[in-house]
XYZ file of N, CA, C and O in Angstrom:
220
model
N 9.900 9.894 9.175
C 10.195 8.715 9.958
C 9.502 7.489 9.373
O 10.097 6.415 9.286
N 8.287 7.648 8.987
C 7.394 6.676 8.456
C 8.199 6.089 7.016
O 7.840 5.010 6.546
N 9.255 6.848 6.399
C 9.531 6.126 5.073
C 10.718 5.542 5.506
O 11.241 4.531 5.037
N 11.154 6.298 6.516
C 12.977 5.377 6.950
C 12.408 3.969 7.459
O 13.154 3.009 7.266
N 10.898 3.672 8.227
C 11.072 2.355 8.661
C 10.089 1.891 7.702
O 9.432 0.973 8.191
N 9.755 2.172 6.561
C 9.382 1.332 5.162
C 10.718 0.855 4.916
O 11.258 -0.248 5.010
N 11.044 1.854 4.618
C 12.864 1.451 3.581
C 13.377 0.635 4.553
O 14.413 0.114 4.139
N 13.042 0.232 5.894
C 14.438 -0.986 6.139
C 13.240 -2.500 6.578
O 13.628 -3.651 6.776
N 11.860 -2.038 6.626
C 11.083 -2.956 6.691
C 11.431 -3.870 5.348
O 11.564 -5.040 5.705
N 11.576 -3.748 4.250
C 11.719 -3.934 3.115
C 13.017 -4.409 2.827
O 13.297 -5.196 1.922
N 13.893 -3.837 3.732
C 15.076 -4.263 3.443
C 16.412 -3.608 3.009
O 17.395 -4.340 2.893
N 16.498 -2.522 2.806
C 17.385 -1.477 2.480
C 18.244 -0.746 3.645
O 17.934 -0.293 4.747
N 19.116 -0.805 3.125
C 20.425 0.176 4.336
C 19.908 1.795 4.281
O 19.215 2.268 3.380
N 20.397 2.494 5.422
C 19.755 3.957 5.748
C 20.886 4.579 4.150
O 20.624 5.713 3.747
N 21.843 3.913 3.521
C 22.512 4.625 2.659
C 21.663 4.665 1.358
O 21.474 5.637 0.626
N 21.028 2.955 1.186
C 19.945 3.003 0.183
C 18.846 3.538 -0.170
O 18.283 3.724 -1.249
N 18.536 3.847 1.323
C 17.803 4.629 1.539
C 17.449 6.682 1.148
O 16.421 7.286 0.841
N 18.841 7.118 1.368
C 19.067 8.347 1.454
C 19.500 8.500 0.346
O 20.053 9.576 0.119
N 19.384 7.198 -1.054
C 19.554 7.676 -2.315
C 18.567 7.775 -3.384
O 18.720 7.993 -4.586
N 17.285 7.521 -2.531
C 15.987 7.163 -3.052
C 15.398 8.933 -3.022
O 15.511 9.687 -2.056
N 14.948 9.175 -3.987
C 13.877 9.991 -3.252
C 12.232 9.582 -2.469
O 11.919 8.411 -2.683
N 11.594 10.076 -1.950
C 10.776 9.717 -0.786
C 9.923 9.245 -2.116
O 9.171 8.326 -1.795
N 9.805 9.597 -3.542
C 8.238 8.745 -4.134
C 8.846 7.640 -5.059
O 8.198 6.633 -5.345
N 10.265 7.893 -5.569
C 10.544 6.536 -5.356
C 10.682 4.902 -4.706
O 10.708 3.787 -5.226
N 10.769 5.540 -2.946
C 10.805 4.715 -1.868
C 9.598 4.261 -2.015
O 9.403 3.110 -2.405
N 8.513 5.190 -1.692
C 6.751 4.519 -1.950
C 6.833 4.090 -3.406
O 6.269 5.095 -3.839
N 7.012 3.604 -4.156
C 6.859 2.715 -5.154
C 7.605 2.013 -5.379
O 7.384 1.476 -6.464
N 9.406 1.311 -4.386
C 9.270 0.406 -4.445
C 8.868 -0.225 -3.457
O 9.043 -1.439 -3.359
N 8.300 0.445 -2.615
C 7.299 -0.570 -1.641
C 6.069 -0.763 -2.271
O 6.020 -1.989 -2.369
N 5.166 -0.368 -2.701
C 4.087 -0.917 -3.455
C 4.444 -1.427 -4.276
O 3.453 -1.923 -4.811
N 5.875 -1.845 -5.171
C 5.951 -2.768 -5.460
C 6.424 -4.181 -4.956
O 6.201 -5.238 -5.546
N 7.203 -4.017 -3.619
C 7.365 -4.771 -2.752
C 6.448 -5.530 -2.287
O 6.750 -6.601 -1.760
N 5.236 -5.140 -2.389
C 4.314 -5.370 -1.447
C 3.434 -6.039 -2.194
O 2.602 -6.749 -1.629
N 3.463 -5.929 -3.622
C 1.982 -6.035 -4.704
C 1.240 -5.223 -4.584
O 0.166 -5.576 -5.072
N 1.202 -4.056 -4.089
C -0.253 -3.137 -3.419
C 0.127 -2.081 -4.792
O -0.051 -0.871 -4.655
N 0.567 -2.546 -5.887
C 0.604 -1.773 -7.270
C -0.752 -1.748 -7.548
O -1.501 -0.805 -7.806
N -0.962 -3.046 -7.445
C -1.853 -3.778 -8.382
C -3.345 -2.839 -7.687
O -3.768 -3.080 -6.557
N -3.828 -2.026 -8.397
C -4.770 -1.238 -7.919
C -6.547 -1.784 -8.650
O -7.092 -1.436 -9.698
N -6.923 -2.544 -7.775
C -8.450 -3.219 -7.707
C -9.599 -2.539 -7.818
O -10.142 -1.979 -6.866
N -10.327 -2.559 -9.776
C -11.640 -1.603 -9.359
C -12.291 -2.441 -8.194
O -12.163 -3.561 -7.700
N -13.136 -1.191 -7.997
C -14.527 -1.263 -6.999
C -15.289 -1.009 -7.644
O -15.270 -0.505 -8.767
N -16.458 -1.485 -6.703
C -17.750 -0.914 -7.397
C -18.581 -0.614 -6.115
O -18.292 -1.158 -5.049
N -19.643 0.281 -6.235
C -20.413 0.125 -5.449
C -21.193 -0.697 -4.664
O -22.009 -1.122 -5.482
N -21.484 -1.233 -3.509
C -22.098 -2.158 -2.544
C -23.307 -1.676 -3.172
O -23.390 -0.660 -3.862
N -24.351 -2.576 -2.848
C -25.782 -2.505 -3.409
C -26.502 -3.444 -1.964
O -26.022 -4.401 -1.356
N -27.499 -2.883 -1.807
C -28.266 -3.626 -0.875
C -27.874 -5.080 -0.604
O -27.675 -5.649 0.470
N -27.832 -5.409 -1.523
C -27.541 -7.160 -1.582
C -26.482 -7.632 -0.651
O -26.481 -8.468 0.253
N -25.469 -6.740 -1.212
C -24.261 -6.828 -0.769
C -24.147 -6.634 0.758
O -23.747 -7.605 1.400
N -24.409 -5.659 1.322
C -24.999 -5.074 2.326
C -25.527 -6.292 3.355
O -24.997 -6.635 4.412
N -26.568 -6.767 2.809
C -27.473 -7.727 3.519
C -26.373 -8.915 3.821
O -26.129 -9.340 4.950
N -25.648 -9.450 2.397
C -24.840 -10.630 2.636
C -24.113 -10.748 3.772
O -23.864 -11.765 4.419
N -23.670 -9.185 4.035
C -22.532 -8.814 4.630
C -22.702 -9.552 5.798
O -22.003 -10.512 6.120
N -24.094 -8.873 6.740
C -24.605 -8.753 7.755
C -24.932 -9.897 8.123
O -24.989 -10.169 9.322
N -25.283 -11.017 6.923
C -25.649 -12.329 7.116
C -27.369 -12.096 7.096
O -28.004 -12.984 7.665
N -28.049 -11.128 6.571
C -29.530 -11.514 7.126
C -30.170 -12.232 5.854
O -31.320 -12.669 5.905
C-alpha cells in the first residue's frame, strides 16, 4: 500500500504504476525527491552536542 500511494504522490497512474517493479518505484522516488543524493556523516563530538543544546 505504502508504494501505490508513493507512485501517485509523485504522480503516476495505478497502470504506471503496475509496470514498475516495487525497487524501481523507490528509485524513482528518490529520485523524485533528491533523497538520491546520499550525505556523509560524521560523528557528533561533544562540541557539537553542547552547540546543540545551546550551553
Amino acid at each position: 500500500m505504502d508504494l501505490l500511494a508513493i507512485g501517485k504522490r509523485i504522480g503516476l497512474s495505478f497502470t504506471e504504476i503496475n509496470d514498475l517493479r516495487c525497487q524501481d518505484l523507490i528509485d524513482l522516488a528518490r529520485s523524485f525527491t533528491g533523497s538520491d543524493n546520499e550525505e556523509e556523516t560524521k560523528e557528533a563530538t561533544q562540541d557539537d552536542i553542547d552547540a546543540f543544546y545551546g550551553r
